Coordinates of C-alpha atoms in Angstrom, one line a residue:
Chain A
X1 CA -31.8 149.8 239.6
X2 CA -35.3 150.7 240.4
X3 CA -34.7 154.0 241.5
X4 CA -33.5 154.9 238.2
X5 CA -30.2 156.7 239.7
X6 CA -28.2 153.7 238.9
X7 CA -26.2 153.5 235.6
X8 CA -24.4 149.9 234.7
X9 CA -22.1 150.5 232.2
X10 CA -20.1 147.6 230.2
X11 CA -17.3 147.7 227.9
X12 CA -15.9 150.6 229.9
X13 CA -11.9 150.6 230.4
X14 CA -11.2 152.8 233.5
X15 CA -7.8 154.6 232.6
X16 CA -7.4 157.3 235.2
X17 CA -9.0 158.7 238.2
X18 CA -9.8 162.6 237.8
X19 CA -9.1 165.3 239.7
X20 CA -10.5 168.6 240.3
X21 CA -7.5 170.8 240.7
X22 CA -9.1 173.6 242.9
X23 CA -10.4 171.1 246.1
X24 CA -7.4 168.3 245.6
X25 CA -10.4 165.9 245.5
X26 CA -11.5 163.4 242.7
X27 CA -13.6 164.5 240.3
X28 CA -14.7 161.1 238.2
X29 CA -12.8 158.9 236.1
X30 CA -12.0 158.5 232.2
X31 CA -12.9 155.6 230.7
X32 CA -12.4 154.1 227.1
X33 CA -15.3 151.9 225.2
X34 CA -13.8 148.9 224.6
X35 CA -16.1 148.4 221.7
X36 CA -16.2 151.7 220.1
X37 CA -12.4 152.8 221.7
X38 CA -14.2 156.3 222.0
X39 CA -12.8 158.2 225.4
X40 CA -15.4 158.8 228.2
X41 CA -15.7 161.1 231.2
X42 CA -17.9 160.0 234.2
X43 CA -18.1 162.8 236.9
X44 CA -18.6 161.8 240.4
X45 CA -19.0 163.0 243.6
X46 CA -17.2 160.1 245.1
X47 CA -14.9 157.3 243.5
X48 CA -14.6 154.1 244.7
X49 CA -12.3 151.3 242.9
X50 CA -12.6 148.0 243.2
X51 CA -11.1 146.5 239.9
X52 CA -8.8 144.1 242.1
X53 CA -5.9 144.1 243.9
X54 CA -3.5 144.6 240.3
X55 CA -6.0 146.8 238.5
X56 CA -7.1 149.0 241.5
X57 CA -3.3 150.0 241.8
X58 CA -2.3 150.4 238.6
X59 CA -5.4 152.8 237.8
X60 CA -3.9 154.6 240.9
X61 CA -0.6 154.9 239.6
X62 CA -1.9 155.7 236.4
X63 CA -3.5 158.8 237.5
X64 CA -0.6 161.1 237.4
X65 CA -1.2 164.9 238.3
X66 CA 0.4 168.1 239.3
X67 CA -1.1 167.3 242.3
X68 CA -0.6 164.2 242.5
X69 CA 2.8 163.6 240.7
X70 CA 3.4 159.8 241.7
X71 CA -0.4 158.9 240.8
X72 CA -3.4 159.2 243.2
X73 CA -3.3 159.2 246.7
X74 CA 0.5 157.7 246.7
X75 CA 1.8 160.3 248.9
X76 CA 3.0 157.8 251.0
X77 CA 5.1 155.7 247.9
X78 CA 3.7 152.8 248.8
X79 CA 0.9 152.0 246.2
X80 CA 1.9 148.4 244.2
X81 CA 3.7 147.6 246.9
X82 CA 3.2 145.3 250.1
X83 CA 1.8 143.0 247.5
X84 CA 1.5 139.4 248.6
X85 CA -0.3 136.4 248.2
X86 CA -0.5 132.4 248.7
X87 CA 2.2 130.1 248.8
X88 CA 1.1 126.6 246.8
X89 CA 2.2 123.4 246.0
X90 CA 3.3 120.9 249.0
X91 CA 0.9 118.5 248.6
X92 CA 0.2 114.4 249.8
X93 CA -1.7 111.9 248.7
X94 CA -2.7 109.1 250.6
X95 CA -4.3 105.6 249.9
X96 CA -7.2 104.9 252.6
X97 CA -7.4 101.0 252.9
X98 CA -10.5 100.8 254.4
X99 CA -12.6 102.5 251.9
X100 CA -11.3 100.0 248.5
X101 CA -13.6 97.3 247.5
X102 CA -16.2 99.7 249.1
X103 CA -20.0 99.4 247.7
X104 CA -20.3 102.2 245.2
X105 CA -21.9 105.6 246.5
X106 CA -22.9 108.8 244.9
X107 CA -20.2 111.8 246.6
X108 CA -20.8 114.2 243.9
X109 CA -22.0 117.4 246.0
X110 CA -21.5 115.9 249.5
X111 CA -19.2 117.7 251.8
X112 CA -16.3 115.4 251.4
X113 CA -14.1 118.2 250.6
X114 CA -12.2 120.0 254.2
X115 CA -10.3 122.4 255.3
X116 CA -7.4 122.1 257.8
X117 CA -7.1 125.6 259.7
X118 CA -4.1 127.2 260.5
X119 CA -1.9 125.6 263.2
X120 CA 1.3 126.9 263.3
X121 CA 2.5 130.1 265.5
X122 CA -0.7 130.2 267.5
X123 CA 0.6 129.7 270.7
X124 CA 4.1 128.3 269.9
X125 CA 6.8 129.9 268.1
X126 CA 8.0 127.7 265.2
X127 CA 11.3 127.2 265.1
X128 CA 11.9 128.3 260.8
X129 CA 9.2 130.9 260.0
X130 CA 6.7 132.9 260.8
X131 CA 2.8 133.0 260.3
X132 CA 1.2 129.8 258.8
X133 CA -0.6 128.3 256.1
X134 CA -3.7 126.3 256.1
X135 CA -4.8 122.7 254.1
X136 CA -7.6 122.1 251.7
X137 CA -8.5 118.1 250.8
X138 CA -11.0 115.9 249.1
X139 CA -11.7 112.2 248.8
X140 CA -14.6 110.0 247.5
X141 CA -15.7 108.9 244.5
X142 CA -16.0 110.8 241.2
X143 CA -17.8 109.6 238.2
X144 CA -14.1 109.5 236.7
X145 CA -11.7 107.1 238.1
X146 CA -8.5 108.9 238.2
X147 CA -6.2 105.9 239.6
X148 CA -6.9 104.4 236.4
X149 CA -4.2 106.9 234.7
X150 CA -1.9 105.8 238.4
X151 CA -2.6 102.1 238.4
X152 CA -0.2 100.5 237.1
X153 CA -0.3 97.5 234.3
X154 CA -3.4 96.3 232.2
X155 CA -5.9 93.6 231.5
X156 CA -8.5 92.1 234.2
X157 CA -6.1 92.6 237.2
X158 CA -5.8 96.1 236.5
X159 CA -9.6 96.8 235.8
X160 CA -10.5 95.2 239.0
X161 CA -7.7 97.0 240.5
X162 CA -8.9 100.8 239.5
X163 CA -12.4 99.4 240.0
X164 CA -12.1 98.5 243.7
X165 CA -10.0 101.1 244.7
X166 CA -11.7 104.6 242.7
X167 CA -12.7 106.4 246.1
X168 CA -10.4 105.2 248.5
X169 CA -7.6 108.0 247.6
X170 CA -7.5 111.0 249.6
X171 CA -5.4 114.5 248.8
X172 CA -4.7 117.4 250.4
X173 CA -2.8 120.7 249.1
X174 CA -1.5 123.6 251.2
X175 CA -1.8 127.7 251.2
X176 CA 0.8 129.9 252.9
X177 CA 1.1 133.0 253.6
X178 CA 3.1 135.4 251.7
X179 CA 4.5 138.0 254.0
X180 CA 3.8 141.4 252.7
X181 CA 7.4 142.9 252.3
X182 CA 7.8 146.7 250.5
X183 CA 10.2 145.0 248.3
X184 CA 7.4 143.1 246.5
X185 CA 5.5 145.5 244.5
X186 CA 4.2 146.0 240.7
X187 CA 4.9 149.3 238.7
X188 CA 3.9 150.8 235.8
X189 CA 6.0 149.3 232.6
X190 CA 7.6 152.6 231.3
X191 CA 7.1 150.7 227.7
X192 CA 4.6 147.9 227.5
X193 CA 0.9 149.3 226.8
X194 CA -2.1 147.2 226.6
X195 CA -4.2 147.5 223.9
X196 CA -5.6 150.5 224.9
X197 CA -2.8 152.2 225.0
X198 CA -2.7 152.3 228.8
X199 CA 0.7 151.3 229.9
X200 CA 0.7 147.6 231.7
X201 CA 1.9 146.1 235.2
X202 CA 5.1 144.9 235.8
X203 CA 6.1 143.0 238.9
X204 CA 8.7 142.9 241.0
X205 CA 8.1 139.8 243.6
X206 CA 9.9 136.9 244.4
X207 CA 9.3 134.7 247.1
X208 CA 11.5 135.0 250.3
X209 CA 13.2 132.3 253.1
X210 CA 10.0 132.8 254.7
X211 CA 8.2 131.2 252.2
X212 CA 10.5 128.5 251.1
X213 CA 11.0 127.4 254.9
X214 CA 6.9 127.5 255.3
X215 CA 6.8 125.3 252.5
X216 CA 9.3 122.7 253.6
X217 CA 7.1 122.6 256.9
X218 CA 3.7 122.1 254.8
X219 CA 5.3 118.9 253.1
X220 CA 6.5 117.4 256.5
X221 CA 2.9 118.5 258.1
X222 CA 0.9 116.8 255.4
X223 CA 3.0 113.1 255.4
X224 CA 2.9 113.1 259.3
X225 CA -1.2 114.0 259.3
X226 CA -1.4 111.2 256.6
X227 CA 0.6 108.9 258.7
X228 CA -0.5 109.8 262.1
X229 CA -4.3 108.8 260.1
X230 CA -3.1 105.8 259.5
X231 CA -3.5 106.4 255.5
X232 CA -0.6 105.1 252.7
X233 CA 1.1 108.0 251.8
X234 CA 1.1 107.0 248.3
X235 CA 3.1 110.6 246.7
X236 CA 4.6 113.9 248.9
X237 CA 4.9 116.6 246.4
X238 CA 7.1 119.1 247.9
X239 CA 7.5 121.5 244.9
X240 CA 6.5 124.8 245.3
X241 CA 4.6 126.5 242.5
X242 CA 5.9 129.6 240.8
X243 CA 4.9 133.1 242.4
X244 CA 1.7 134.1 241.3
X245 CA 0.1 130.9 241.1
X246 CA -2.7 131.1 244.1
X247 CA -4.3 134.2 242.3
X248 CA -5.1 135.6 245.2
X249 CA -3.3 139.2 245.0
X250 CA -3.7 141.2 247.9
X251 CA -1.8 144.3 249.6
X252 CA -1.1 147.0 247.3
X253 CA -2.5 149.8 248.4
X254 CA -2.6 148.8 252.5
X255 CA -4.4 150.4 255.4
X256 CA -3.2 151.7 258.4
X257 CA -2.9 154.9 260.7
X258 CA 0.4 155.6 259.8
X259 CA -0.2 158.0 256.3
X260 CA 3.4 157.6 255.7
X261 CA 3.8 154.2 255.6
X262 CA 0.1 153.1 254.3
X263 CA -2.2 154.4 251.5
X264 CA -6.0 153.7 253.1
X265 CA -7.5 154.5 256.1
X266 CA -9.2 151.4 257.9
X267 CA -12.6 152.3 256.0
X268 CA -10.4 152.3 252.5
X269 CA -10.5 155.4 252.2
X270 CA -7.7 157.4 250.6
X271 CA -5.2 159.2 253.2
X272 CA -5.0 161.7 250.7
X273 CA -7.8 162.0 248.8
X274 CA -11.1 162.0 251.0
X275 CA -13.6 161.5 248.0
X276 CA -11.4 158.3 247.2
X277 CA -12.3 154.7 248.3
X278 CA -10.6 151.3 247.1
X279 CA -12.7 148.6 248.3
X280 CA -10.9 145.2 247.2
X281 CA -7.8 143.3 248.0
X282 CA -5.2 145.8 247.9
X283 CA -6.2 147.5 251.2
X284 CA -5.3 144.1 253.1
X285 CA -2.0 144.3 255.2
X286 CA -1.3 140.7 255.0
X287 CA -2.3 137.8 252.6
X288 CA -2.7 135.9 256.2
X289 CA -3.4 132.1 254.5
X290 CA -7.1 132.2 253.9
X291 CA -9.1 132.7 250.4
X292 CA -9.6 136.4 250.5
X293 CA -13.0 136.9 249.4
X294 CA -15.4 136.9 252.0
X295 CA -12.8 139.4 254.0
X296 CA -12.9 141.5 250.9
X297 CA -16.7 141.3 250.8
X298 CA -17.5 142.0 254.7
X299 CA -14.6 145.1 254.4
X300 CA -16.3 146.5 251.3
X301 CA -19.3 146.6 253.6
X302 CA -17.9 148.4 256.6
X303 CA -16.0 150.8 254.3
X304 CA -19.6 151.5 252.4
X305 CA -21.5 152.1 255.8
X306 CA -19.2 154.7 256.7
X307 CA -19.3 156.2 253.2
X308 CA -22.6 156.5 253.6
X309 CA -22.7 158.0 256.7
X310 CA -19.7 160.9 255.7
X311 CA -21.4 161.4 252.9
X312 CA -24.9 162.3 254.2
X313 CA -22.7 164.4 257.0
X314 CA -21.3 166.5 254.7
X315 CA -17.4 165.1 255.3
X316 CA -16.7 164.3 251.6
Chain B
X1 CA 3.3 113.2 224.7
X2 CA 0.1 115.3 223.2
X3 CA -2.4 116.3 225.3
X4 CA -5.3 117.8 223.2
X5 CA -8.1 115.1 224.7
X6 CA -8.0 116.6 228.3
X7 CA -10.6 119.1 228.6
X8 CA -11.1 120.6 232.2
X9 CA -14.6 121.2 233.3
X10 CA -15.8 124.0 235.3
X11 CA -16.6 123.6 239.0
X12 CA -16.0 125.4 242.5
X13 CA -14.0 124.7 244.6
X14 CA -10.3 125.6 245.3
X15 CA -8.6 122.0 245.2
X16 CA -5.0 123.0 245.0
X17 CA -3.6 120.3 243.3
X18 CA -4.3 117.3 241.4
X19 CA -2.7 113.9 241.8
X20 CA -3.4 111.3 239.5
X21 CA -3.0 113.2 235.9
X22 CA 0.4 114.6 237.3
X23 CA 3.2 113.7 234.5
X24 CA 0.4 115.5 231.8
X25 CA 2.1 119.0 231.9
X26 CA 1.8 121.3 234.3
X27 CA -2.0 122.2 234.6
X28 CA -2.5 126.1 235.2
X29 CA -3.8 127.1 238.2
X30 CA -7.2 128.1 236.5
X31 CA -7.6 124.4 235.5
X32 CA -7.1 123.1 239.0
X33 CA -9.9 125.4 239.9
X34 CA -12.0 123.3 237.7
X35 CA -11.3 120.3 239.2
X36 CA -14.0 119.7 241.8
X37 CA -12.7 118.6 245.8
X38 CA -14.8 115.6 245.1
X39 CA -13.2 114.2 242.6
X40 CA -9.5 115.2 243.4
X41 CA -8.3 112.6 242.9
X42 CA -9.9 111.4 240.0
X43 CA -8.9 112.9 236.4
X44 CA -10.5 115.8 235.1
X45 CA -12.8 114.6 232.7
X46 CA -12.2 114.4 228.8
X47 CA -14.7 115.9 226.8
X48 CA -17.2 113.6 224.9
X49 CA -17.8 114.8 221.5
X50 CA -17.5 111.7 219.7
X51 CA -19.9 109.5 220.8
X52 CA -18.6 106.5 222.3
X53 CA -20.7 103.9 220.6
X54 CA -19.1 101.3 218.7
X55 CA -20.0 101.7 214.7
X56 CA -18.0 99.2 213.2
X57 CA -19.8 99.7 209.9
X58 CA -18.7 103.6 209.5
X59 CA -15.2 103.6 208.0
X60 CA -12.7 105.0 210.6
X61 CA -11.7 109.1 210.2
X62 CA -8.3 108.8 210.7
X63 CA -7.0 104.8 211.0
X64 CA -6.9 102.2 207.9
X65 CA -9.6 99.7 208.4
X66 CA -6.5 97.5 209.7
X67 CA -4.9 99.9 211.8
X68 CA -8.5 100.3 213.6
X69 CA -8.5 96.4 214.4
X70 CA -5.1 96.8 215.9
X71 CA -6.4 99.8 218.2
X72 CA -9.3 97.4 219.5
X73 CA -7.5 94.8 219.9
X74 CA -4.7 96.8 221.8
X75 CA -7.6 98.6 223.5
X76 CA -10.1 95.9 224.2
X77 CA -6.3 93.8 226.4
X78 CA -5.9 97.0 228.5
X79 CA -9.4 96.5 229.6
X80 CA -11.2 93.5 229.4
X81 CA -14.6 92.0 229.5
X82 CA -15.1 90.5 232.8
X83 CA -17.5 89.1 234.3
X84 CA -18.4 92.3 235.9
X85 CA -18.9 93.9 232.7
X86 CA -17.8 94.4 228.7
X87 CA -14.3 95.9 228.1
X88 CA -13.0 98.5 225.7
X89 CA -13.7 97.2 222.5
X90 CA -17.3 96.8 223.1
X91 CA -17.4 100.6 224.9
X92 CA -16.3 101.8 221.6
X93 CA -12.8 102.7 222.7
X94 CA -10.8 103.0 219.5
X95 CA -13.6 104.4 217.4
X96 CA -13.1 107.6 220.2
X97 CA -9.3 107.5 220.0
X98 CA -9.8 107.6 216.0
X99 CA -12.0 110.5 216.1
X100 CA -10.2 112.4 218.6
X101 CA -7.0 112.0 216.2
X102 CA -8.7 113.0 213.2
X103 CA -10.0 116.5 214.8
X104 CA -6.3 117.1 216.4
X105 CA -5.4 120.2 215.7
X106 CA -2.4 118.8 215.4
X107 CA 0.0 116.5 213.1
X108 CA 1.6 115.1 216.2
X109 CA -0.9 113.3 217.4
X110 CA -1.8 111.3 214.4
X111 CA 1.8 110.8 213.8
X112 CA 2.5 109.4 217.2
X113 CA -0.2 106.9 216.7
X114 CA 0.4 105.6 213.2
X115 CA 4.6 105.4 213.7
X116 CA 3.5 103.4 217.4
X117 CA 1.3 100.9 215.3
X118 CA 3.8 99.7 213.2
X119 CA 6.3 99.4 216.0
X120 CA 3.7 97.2 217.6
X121 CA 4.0 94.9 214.1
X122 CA 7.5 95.4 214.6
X123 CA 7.6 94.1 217.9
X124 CA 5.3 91.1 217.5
X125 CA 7.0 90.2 214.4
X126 CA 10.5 90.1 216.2
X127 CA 8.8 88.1 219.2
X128 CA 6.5 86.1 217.5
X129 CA 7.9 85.8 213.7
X130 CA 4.2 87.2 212.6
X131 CA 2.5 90.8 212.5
X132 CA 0.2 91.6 215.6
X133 CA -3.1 90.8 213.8
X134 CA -2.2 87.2 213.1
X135 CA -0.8 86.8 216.3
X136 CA -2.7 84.7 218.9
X137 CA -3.9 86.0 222.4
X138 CA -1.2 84.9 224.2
X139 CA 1.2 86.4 222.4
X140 CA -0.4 89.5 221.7
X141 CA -0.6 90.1 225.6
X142 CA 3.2 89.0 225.8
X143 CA 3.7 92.2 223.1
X144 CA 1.9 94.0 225.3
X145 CA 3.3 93.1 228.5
X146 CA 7.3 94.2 226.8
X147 CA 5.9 97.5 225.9
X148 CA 4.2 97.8 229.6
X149 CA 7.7 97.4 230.9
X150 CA 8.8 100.7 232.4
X151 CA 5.1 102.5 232.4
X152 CA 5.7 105.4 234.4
X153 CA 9.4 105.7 233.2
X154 CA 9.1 104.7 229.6
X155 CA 12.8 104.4 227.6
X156 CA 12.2 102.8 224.3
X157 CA 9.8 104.2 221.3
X158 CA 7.8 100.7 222.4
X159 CA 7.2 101.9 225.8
X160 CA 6.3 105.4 225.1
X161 CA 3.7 104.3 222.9
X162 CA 2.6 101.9 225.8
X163 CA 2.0 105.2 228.3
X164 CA 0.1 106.9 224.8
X165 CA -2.1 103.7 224.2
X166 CA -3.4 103.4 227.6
X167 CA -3.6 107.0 228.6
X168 CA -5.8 107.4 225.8
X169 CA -7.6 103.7 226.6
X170 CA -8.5 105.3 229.8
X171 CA -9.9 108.4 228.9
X172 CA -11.9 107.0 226.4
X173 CA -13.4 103.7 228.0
X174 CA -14.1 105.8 231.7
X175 CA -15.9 107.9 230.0
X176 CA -18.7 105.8 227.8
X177 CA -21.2 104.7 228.9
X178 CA -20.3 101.0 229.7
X179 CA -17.4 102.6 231.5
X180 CA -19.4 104.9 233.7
X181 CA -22.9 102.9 233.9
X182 CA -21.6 99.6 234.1
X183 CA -18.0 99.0 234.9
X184 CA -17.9 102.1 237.5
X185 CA -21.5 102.0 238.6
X186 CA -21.7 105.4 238.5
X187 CA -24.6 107.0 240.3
X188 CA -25.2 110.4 239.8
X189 CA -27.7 112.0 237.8
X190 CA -30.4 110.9 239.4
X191 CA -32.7 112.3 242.0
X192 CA -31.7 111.5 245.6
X193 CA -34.5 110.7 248.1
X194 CA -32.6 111.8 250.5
X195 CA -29.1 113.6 251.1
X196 CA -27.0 111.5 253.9
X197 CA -25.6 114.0 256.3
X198 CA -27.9 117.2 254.9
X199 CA -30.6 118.2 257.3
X200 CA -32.2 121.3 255.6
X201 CA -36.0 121.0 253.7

């Protein structure tokens, strides 16, 4: 911001990329004020997207050209597909003995939260599925008393009850990996526009055997650990929740050195367009089972470095 | 049943699911978000906006000045004073539920409520030959205890309005003051001399 070559600019809503027609390359994008609804033109020596996973592909296959006839860098036909995500739901909850009637302590803030890694297909082969999920879990107490919804009954039994027991439940909830299979993908509605008048997402994902079996394994995983702990499993929710649910998109615009079959190089840049970079969750090849973030961060970093680096050279 | 008194508060963490308010509706993933790992297990926390001091001399919003006495009486057998500390009806417990109904967005709520009351009467007046104010202790907790029959599976109108009564009992008295401070000990919000298990500055 200090050097005064940095513009931030709100209320902009990114609509296509541009493209100069002579050099093939991009030429900046056109953007709408959300505020004023007036259409903009930012011109750019290099383009980078990053609007997430959905966003990043749908401006993509927005940007329709004679060049580009099935939208930006999709010379491959794979952009909004691949796309994946978590698996959630299977979930236990378990009553720790030991910890009722305890003397009352302040858990707000303390690390009582954890994180079960990934265990399955490491070194074995499991029997039902492939890949593997991990668990997150808490325990302690909150200033709320949640078992007082559970507990059954009322009157002084019951307040002693939720009283001595608040902080001696335990939980822990699962998230699987989705494989990333071409046949899961979002499109561009050939109705539906936003309110822009930019035509929306529509998606084409269901979960597969893969996932269903994975899930019936979480259940099973988190009653035994429970068990095995020597806790009172007190519920096994074995549902899974609907497709969609974990929020973390990822996938839909992969990397890889195959052009034909992937849309980014491993620095995110575009296979096609040189001048084009899409730093966020759609480069990822797999959802594997952990929160995405910080492997979206330390990518975006890499991919920068090297755009850096081309750039001063000359090579975009 | 309604569920407009269940306000999730912001945190972060990623708990993935929540165990104790299952039954409510399906919460949305961006609500279990909000639900901190520390407290999974606990409720997410209903939002205070009517304070949860007793004022027995303001006229109620929403009950009749009789319908209120049922509600703390109702309230006030749910939870107790015991002699680890004061119950419901002192924690202001069915003044909260009586402003919470009168800002309801919805009818439903209120309607819920005031249909449950008189099947309470209704109840106590088969059992007991009297209506429930005029009923003693004893048989005001034996009302209670047929409408607590089936809690988690509720059949009759008697028993859904059992699940209603405490649900909303709970949210209410766990979150005054008494509830917290006294019954719960809460101890947050206040400065820590030192963090068990933290070894930074």
């Amino acid at each position: 911001m200090e050097t005064g070559n940095l513009t931030l600019r709100t209320n902009a809503i990114a609509r296509e990329v541009l493209v100069d027609k002579n050099t093939g390359k991009a030429s900046g994008v056109a953007f709408v004020d959300s505020e004023t609804l007036k259409a903009y033109e930012a011109k750019a020596k290099v383009v980078l997207l990053a609007a997430s996973t959905l966003e990043s592909a749908r401006l993509m296959l927005l940007s329709k050209s004679s060049l580009y006839p099935n939208g930006i860098g999709n010379s491959s036909g794979h952009v909004g597909h691949n796309f994946c995500e978590h698996v959630m739901g299977p979930s236990v909850t378990g009553f720790v003995k030991d910890l009722a009637g305890k003397p009352r302590t302040l858990d707000d803030g303390r690390p009582g939260g954890f994180y079960v890694a990934r265990f399955r297909n490491l070194k074995e082969r499991h029997p039902k599925f492939l890949r593997g999920y991990g668990f997150e879990g808490g325990s302690g107490l909150g200033m709320f008393p949640g078992n007082a919804y559970s507990t059954p009954g009322f009157g002084a039994e019951y307040k002693k009850k939720v009283r001595e027991n608040a902080g001696a439940f335990i939980h822990m909830g699962s998230f699987g990996e989705v494989l990333a299979r071409y046949e899961n993908y979002a499109d561009l509605d050939p109705e539906k526009k936003d309110r822009w008048g930019i035509p929306v997402l529509r998606f084409h994902y269901k979960f597969g055997d893969n996932e269903k079996k994975m899930a019936e394994d979480m259940a099973d995983a988190a009653q035994e650990m429970f068990q095995a702990a020597g806790f009172e499993v007190l519920e096994v929710d074995r549902k899974i929740l609907t497709e969609g649910w974990s929020i973390h998109e990822l996938g839909t615009a992969r990397m890889g050195a195959d052009r034909k079959k992937s849309v980014l190089s491993q620095f995110q840049q575009s296979h096609d367009v040189k001048n084009l970079f899409v730093v966020d969750g759609s480069s990822h090849v797999n959802a594997a089972c952990q929160n995405p973030t910080w492997t979206i961060m330390a990518l975006c970093w890499r991919s920068c470095d090297y755009l850096a680096g081309e750039f001063k050279k000359g090579n975009l | 049943m309604p569920n407009d008194s269940d306000l999730h508060e912001a945190a972060h963490t990623d708990a993935p699911k929540e165990h104790a308010d299952a039954g409510k509706g399906e919460l949305t993933r961006r609500e279990l978000i909000g639900i901190a790992a520390g407290a999974i297990v606990a409720s997410p926390l209903a939002r205070l906006e009517i304070t949860a001091a007793a004022n027995q001399e303001q006229a109620p919003h929403f009950f009749s000045r009789e319908e209120l006495e049922m509600v703390e009486i109702l309230t006030d057998r749910i939870i107790p004073t015991d002699d680890h500390s004061p119950g419901a009806r002192a924690a202001g417990v069915a003044a909260y539920i009586d402003g919470r109904l009168a800002e309801s967005w919805e009818e439903q709520p209120r309607k819920v409520w005031r249909d449950g009351l008189k099947r309470v009467d209704a109840l106590c007046q088969k059992m007991h030959g009297q209506p429930f104010l005029k009923a003693t202790p004893e048989q005001q907790v034996a009302v209670l205890s047929r409408m607590a029959q089936n809690e988690f599976h509720p059949k009759s109108e008697e028993e859904k309005f059992f699940a209603e009564l405490k649900r909303r009992t709970v949210t209410a008295y766990y979150t005054s003051e008494i509830g917290i401070h006294k019954e719960m000990e809460y101890k947050g919000n206040t400065l820590l001399k030192e963090f068990a298990g933290y070894e930074g500055s």
